[in-house]
Coordinates of C-alpha atoms in Angstrom, one line a residue:
Chain A
X1274 CA -33.6 -51.0 12.3
X1275 CA -31.1 -52.6 14.1
X1276 CA -33.5 -54.7 16.4
X1277 CA -31.0 -57.9 16.6
X1278 CA -28.3 -55.5 18.4
X1279 CA -31.0 -54.3 20.3
X1280 CA -31.7 -57.4 21.6
X1281 CA -28.3 -58.7 22.2
X1282 CA -27.8 -55.3 24.1
X1283 CA -30.7 -57.0 26.4
X1284 CA -30.6 -59.4 26.3
X1285 CA -26.4 -59.1 28.0
X1286 CA -28.0 -57.4 31.1
X1287 CA -30.6 -59.1 31.8
X1288 CA -28.5 -62.4 31.6
X1289 CA -26.7 -60.5 34.3
X1290 CA -29.4 -59.8 36.9
X1291 CA -26.5 -60.6 39.7
X1292 CA -24.7 -57.6 38.7
X1293 CA -23.3 -54.8 40.5
X1294 CA -23.0 -52.0 38.8
X1295 CA -23.0 -48.3 39.5
X1296 CA -25.0 -46.1 36.9
X1297 CA -23.0 -43.8 35.8
X1298 CA -25.2 -42.2 33.1
X1299 CA -28.2 -40.2 33.9
X1300 CA -31.0 -42.1 34.5
X1301 CA -33.6 -40.6 32.7
X1302 CA -31.5 -41.5 29.3
X1303 CA -32.8 -43.7 27.4
X1304 CA -29.5 -45.4 25.8
X1305 CA -30.5 -49.1 24.8
X1306 CA -32.5 -48.8 21.9
X1307 CA -31.7 -46.6 19.2
X1308 CA -34.8 -45.0 17.7
X1309 CA -35.9 -46.8 14.2
X1310 CA -37.6 -42.9 12.8
X1311 CA -33.8 -41.4 12.8
X1312 CA -32.4 -40.8 9.3
X1313 CA -29.7 -43.1 7.9
X1314 CA -27.1 -41.4 5.3
X1315 CA -28.5 -43.9 2.8
X1316 CA -32.5 -44.8 2.2
X1317 CA -34.3 -46.9 4.3
X1318 CA -34.0 -49.9 2.9
X1319 CA -30.4 -50.0 2.8
X1320 CA -28.4 -52.8 5.4
X1321 CA -26.0 -51.6 8.0
X1322 CA -23.1 -53.4 8.6
X1323 CA -23.5 -55.8 12.0
X1324 CA -20.1 -56.4 13.0
X1325 CA -16.9 -55.3 13.0
X1326 CA -15.5 -57.9 11.4
X1327 CA -17.8 -57.0 8.7
X1328 CA -16.6 -52.9 9.5
X1329 CA -13.3 -53.7 8.9
X1330 CA -13.9 -55.9 6.3
X1331 CA -15.5 -53.3 4.1
X1332 CA -12.6 -51.2 5.4
X1333 CA -9.9 -52.5 4.1
X1334 CA -12.1 -53.4 0.7
X1335 CA -11.8 -49.6 0.1
X1336 CA -8.1 -48.9 1.0
X1337 CA -7.1 -51.6 -1.3
X1338 CA -9.7 -50.3 -3.8
X1339 CA -8.2 -46.9 -3.1
X1340 CA -4.4 -48.2 -3.7
X1341 CA -5.5 -50.1 -7.4
X1342 CA -6.4 -46.6 -8.3
X1343 CA -3.5 -44.7 -7.4
X1344 CA -0.9 -47.7 -8.2
X1345 CA -2.6 -46.7 -12.2
X1346 CA -2.3 -43.1 -11.5
X1347 CA 1.4 -43.5 -11.2
X1348 CA 2.4 -45.4 -13.4
X1349 CA -0.2 -44.2 -16.5
X1350 CA 1.5 -40.9 -16.4
X1351 CA 4.5 -42.0 -17.0
X1352 CA 3.9 -42.4 -20.8
X1353 CA 3.1 -38.9 -21.3
X1354 CA 6.7 -38.3 -19.5
X1355 CA 8.3 -40.4 -22.6
X1356 CA 7.0 -39.0 -25.1
X1357 CA 7.6 -34.9 -23.5
X1358 CA 10.9 -36.8 -23.0
X1359 CA 11.1 -37.9 -26.8
X1360 CA 9.7 -33.8 -27.3
X1361 CA 12.9 -32.6 -25.2
X1362 CA 15.3 -34.5 -27.9
X1363 CA 14.0 -33.2 -30.6
X1364 CA 13.2 -29.6 -30.0
X1365 CA 16.7 -30.1 -28.5
X1366 CA 17.4 -32.2 -31.8
X1367 CA 16.2 -29.2 -33.9
X1368 CA 18.0 -26.4 -32.0
X1369 CA 21.6 -28.0 -32.4
X1370 CA 21.3 -29.5 -35.6
X1371 CA 21.7 -26.8 -38.4
X1372 CA 20.0 -28.6 -41.1
X1373 CA 17.1 -30.2 -39.1
X1374 CA 14.3 -30.5 -41.6
X1375 CA 12.2 -28.0 -39.1
X1376 CA 15.1 -25.4 -38.9
X1377 CA 18.1 -24.4 -37.6
X1378 CA 17.1 -22.6 -33.9
X1379 CA 18.3 -19.1 -35.4
X1380 CA 16.6 -19.6 -38.9
X1381 CA 13.1 -19.2 -37.9
X1382 CA 12.9 -22.4 -36.1
X1383 CA 11.7 -24.1 -32.5
X1384 CA 11.4 -21.1 -30.7
X1385 CA 12.4 -21.3 -26.0
X1386 CA 8.6 -21.7 -25.2
X1387 CA 8.9 -24.6 -27.7
X1388 CA 11.9 -26.0 -25.9
X1389 CA 10.1 -25.5 -22.2
X1390 CA 7.4 -26.4 -22.7
X1391 CA 7.2 -30.3 -23.1
X1392 CA 10.0 -29.8 -19.8
X1393 CA 7.4 -28.1 -18.2
X1394 CA 5.4 -31.4 -18.5
X1395 CA 7.4 -32.9 -17.9
X1396 CA 8.5 -31.6 -14.6
X1397 CA 4.7 -31.8 -13.4
X1398 CA 3.9 -34.7 -14.6
X1399 CA 7.0 -36.3 -13.1
X1400 CA 6.2 -34.7 -9.8
X1401 CA 2.4 -35.9 -9.8
X1402 CA 4.0 -39.8 -10.9
X1403 CA 6.3 -39.5 -7.7
X1404 CA 3.3 -37.6 -5.0
X1405 CA 1.3 -40.5 -5.8
X1406 CA 4.4 -43.3 -5.3
X1407 CA 5.3 -41.8 -2.6
X1408 CA 1.5 -41.5 -0.4
X1409 CA 1.4 -44.7 -1.6
X1410 CA 4.1 -46.0 0.1
X1411 CA 2.3 -44.0 3.3
X1412 CA -0.7 -46.4 3.2
X1413 CA 1.0 -49.3 2.2
X1414 CA 3.4 -48.9 6.1
X1415 CA -0.7 -47.6 7.7
X1416 CA -2.7 -50.5 6.2
X1417 CA -0.4 -52.8 7.1
X1418 CA 0.9 -51.8 11.0
X1419 CA -3.4 -51.3 10.8
X1420 CA -3.5 -55.2 9.5
X1421 CA -1.5 -56.1 11.8
X1422 CA -2.8 -53.8 14.9
X1423 CA -6.2 -55.8 14.1
X1424 CA -4.9 -59.3 13.9
X1425 CA -4.4 -58.6 17.7
X1426 CA -5.7 -60.4 20.6
X1427 CA -8.0 -58.1 21.9
X1428 CA -5.9 -56.9 25.1
X1429 CA -8.3 -54.1 26.3
X1430 CA -10.5 -56.5 27.6
X1431 CA -9.3 -56.6 31.4
X1432 CA -6.3 -56.1 33.5
X1433 CA -5.3 -59.2 33.2
X1434 CA -5.5 -60.0 30.1
X1435 CA -3.0 -56.3 29.2
X1436 CA -0.2 -57.8 31.6
X1437 CA 0.0 -60.9 29.7
X1438 CA -0.2 -58.5 26.3
X1439 CA 3.1 -59.5 23.8
X1440 CA 2.5 -56.2 23.0
X1441 CA 4.4 -52.9 23.3
X1442 CA 3.2 -50.5 25.1
X1443 CA 4.5 -47.5 23.1
X1444 CA 3.4 -49.3 19.4
X1445 CA 2.0 -46.8 17.6
X1446 CA -2.4 -47.7 16.7
X1447 CA -3.8 -46.5 14.0
X1448 CA -7.3 -47.4 14.3
X1449 CA -9.6 -47.8 10.5
X1450 CA -10.8 -44.1 11.5
X1451 CA -7.5 -42.7 11.2
X1452 CA -7.0 -44.9 7.7
X1453 CA -9.6 -43.1 6.9
X1454 CA -9.3 -39.8 7.5
X1455 CA -5.4 -39.9 6.6
X1456 CA -7.5 -41.2 3.1
X1457 CA -9.4 -38.3 3.0
X1458 CA -6.6 -35.4 3.5
X1459 CA -4.9 -37.8 0.2
X1460 CA -7.8 -36.8 -1.5
X1461 CA -8.0 -33.1 -0.9
X1462 CA -4.3 -32.6 -1.0
X1463 CA -3.9 -34.6 -4.1
X1464 CA -7.6 -33.0 -5.5
X1465 CA -5.4 -28.9 -5.7
X1466 CA -2.2 -31.3 -7.5
X1467 CA -5.5 -32.4 -10.3
X1468 CA -6.1 -28.6 -10.7
X1469 CA -3.5 -27.3 -11.1
X1470 CA -2.8 -30.6 -14.0
X1471 CA -6.0 -29.6 -15.3
X1472 CA -4.2 -26.7 -16.9
X1473 CA -1.5 -27.5 -17.1
X1474 CA -3.4 -30.4 -19.0
X1475 CA -5.0 -27.4 -21.7
X1476 CA -1.5 -25.5 -21.7
X1477 CA -0.1 -28.5 -23.5
X1478 CA -3.0 -29.6 -25.7
X1479 CA -2.7 -26.4 -27.0
X1480 CA 1.5 -26.6 -27.8
X1481 CA 1.2 -30.1 -29.0
X1482 CA -1.8 -28.5 -31.7
X1483 CA 0.7 -25.7 -31.9
X1484 CA 4.0 -27.7 -32.1
X1485 CA 2.3 -30.4 -35.0
X1486 CA 0.7 -26.9 -37.4
X1487 CA 4.5 -25.9 -36.9
X1488 CA 6.1 -29.2 -37.6
X1489 CA 3.9 -29.2 -41.4
X1490 CA 4.9 -26.3 -42.2
X1491 CA 8.1 -25.5 -41.9
X1492 CA 9.5 -29.2 -42.8
X1493 CA 10.2 -30.3 -46.8
X1494 CA 10.2 -33.4 -46.2
X1495 CA 7.0 -34.4 -44.5
X1496 CA 7.4 -38.2 -45.0
X1497 CA 10.3 -37.4 -43.0
X1498 CA 10.4 -40.3 -40.5
X1499 CA 10.9 -38.5 -37.7
X1500 CA 8.0 -36.1 -38.3
X1501 CA 6.0 -39.0 -38.6
X1502 CA 6.8 -40.6 -35.6
X1503 CA 6.4 -37.1 -33.8
X1504 CA 3.4 -36.7 -35.4
X1505 CA 1.7 -40.6 -35.5
X1506 CA 3.1 -40.2 -30.7
X1507 CA 1.7 -36.7 -29.9
X1508 CA -1.9 -37.2 -31.4
X1509 CA -1.4 -41.1 -29.7
X1510 CA 0.0 -39.8 -26.2
X1511 CA -2.5 -36.4 -25.9
X1512 CA -5.7 -39.0 -26.7
X1513 CA -4.6 -41.1 -23.9
X1514 CA -4.3 -38.1 -21.5
X1515 CA -7.7 -37.3 -21.8
X1516 CA -8.4 -40.4 -21.2
X1517 CA -6.5 -40.5 -18.6
X1518 CA -8.3 -36.9 -17.0
X1519 CA -11.9 -38.6 -18.1
X1520 CA -10.5 -41.1 -15.7
X1521 CA -9.3 -38.8 -13.0
X1522 CA -11.9 -36.8 -13.1
X1523 CA -14.2 -39.5 -12.3
X1524 CA -12.5 -40.6 -9.2
X1525 CA -12.7 -36.8 -8.5
X1526 CA -15.9 -36.4 -8.2
X1527 CA -17.1 -39.2 -7.1
X1528 CA -15.1 -38.5 -4.1
X1529 CA -16.0 -34.8 -3.9
X1530 CA -19.6 -36.5 -3.0
X1531 CA -18.5 -38.3 -0.4
X1532 CA -16.6 -35.1 0.9
X1533 CA -19.9 -33.7 1.5
X1534 CA -21.5 -36.8 2.6
X1535 CA -18.8 -36.6 5.9
X1536 CA -19.4 -33.0 6.2
X1537 CA -23.1 -33.6 6.5
X1538 CA -21.9 -36.3 9.3
X1539 CA -19.4 -34.9 10.5
X1540 CA -21.4 -32.0 11.4
X1541 CA -24.9 -33.8 12.5
X1542 CA -22.5 -35.7 15.4
X1543 CA -21.7 -32.2 16.2
X1544 CA -24.4 -31.5 17.0
X1545 CA -26.0 -34.3 18.5
X1546 CA -22.9 -33.4 21.0
X1547 CA -23.5 -30.3 21.9
X1548 CA -22.9 -26.9 20.6
X1549 CA -20.8 -25.9 23.2
X1550 CA -16.8 -26.2 22.7
X1551 CA -15.1 -29.7 24.0
Chain B
X200 CA -17.2 -23.2 12.7
X201 CA -14.5 -24.5 10.0
X202 CA -14.5 -28.1 9.0
X203 CA -10.9 -28.5 10.2
X204 CA -12.8 -28.8 13.5
X205 CA -15.9 -30.9 12.9
X206 CA -13.3 -33.9 10.8
X207 CA -11.0 -33.6 14.4
X208 CA -13.7 -33.5 16.8
X209 CA -15.5 -36.7 14.4
X210 CA -12.6 -39.0 14.1
X211 CA -11.6 -38.5 17.8
X212 CA -15.5 -39.6 18.4
X213 CA -15.0 -42.2 15.7
X214 CA -11.8 -43.1 17.0
X215 CA -14.0 -44.4 20.5
X216 CA -15.9 -45.9 19.1
X217 CA -14.2 -48.3 17.8
X218 CA -11.8 -49.0 21.4
X219 CA -15.2 -49.9 22.3
X220 CA -16.6 -52.5 19.1
X221 CA -12.9 -54.2 19.0
X222 CA -12.9 -54.5 22.1
X223 CA -16.2 -56.9 22.0
X224 CA -15.1 -58.3 18.4
X225 CA -15.3 -61.9 19.2
X226 CA -18.0 -61.7 21.1
X227 CA -21.0 -61.6 19.7
X228 CA -24.4 -61.6 22.6
X229 CA -22.3 -61.1 25.6
X230 CA -21.1 -57.3 25.0
X231 CA -18.4 -57.1 27.6
X232 CA -17.2 -53.8 26.8
X233 CA -13.6 -52.0 27.4
X234 CA -11.8 -50.3 30.1
X235 CA -11.5 -46.5 30.6
X236 CA -8.3 -46.2 30.8
X237 CA -7.1 -49.2 28.4
X238 CA -9.8 -47.1 26.0
X239 CA -8.0 -44.6 26.6
X240 CA -4.8 -45.7 25.9
X241 CA -6.9 -46.9 22.5
X242 CA -7.4 -43.2 21.9
X243 CA -3.7 -41.6 22.7
X244 CA -5.4 -39.6 24.2
X245 CA -5.1 -37.3 27.5
X246 CA -7.3 -37.9 30.8
X247 CA -8.3 -34.9 30.3
X248 CA -9.7 -34.3 26.8
X249 CA -10.9 -37.8 27.3
X250 CA -13.3 -37.4 30.0
X251 CA -14.5 -34.2 28.0
X252 CA -15.3 -35.9 25.5
X253 CA -17.0 -39.5 27.1
X254 CA -19.1 -37.0 29.2
X255 CA -20.2 -35.8 25.5
X256 CA -20.9 -39.0 24.1
X257 CA -22.9 -39.9 27.3
X258 CA -25.4 -36.8 26.3
X259 CA -25.2 -37.8 23.3
X260 CA -26.5 -41.6 24.1
X261 CA -23.4 -43.1 22.4
X262 CA -21.9 -45.3 25.0
X263 CA -22.2 -45.5 28.8
X264 CA -20.5 -45.6 31.9
X265 CA -20.7 -48.6 34.3
X266 CA -18.8 -48.9 37.3
X267 CA -17.7 -52.8 38.3
X268 CA -16.5 -55.1 41.0
X269 CA -13.4 -56.0 40.7
X270 CA -11.4 -57.5 42.9
X271 CA -11.8 -55.2 46.5
X272 CA -11.3 -52.1 43.6
X273 CA -14.0 -50.8 41.1
X274 CA -13.5 -50.8 36.9
X275 CA -14.9 -48.8 34.6
X276 CA -16.0 -49.7 31.6
X277 CA -17.8 -48.3 28.3
X278 CA -20.0 -49.8 26.2
X279 CA -21.1 -48.6 23.5
X280 CA -25.1 -48.4 22.7
X281 CA -27.1 -49.3 19.9
X282 CA -27.2 -45.1 18.9
X283 CA -22.9 -45.0 19.3
X284 CA -23.0 -48.3 17.0
X285 CA -24.7 -46.7 14.4
X286 CA -22.9 -44.2 13.8
X287 CA -19.5 -45.4 13.9
X288 CA -21.9 -47.5 10.8
X289 CA -22.7 -44.8 8.9
X290 CA -18.7 -43.5 9.6
X291 CA -17.6 -46.5 7.2
X292 CA -20.5 -47.1 5.1
X293 CA -19.8 -42.7 4.6
X294 CA -16.0 -43.3 4.1
X295 CA -16.0 -47.1 2.1
X296 CA -18.3 -45.2 0.0
X297 CA -20.7 -48.8 0.4
X298 CA -23.8 -46.7 0.0
X299 CA -25.3 -44.7 -3.7

């Protein structure tokens, strides 16, 4: 499996036979060759990434893909937010107007529960959308920092290069590994929010269903334009929320699979480093 | 051992490996390695902490350290082994979801 890189490693040693160096490793270590039978996280036929540039490119591509997902999942709830705003105003209108089709609040019309439910859903959706936008902004700044840092010439090969480096020694370094773990931290936070969102969605589904039935029952003019608009827009909103949830569920299931693989990998690395505390 | 402990350890390990690989970014055949002090600076670690991790990684055959003459002085250079490179490779593949 990595015979080409093994040969390159050996070539570099053989090409400098006169280099006087003191090897600080254990004399019995066999560090210059990989175990071809070592188990890889993927199947045996999967190709490995042959250079850091390739790894970096794939890493950045993945980050951009996650960024697009984040934009979609932040913008989509706005549609539902607009519907909930409509619901709030509609309910408040029923509350205030005496001869409203659904009846005034004090005469068997919408209850306080009906007034608060769309508000509650609206607030939660706004919070989720805002959280995702904030995360997006943070990712953007991290990715830009990383790209700015990675485009600089390598300044770590010699002290002489360091002396002529244009980069401030105090500038923050962000690594690709750091970026990946930033995503994972974000995923874990979003997962908790998503669970709460699912509970609220079930609640809102019941509310919409119940409210539509109530609207149909109490109105004296079933063909009133307002009610018809309400009865069209809310089901569309709920249907779009279901589609949104399907997409989100798919994303989170994929993330969970990745988290499990990553945890197994971390345990393996930890065990290879030895059992004692670092 | 909590997952966060594995995670924080792995983050440091992968950052160290990345620092070494990045130093060879423009070199395809000759591995020049990276000066130890520069690597520590890149990773943002304290020297004591970095030494502990380097020791563990040498034992696990992820990296090698070689002292090289530098004029009148000696510098310690860190090189990544194929096993270390493979581990970093796997890490990137898992995170970038490059496998099914």
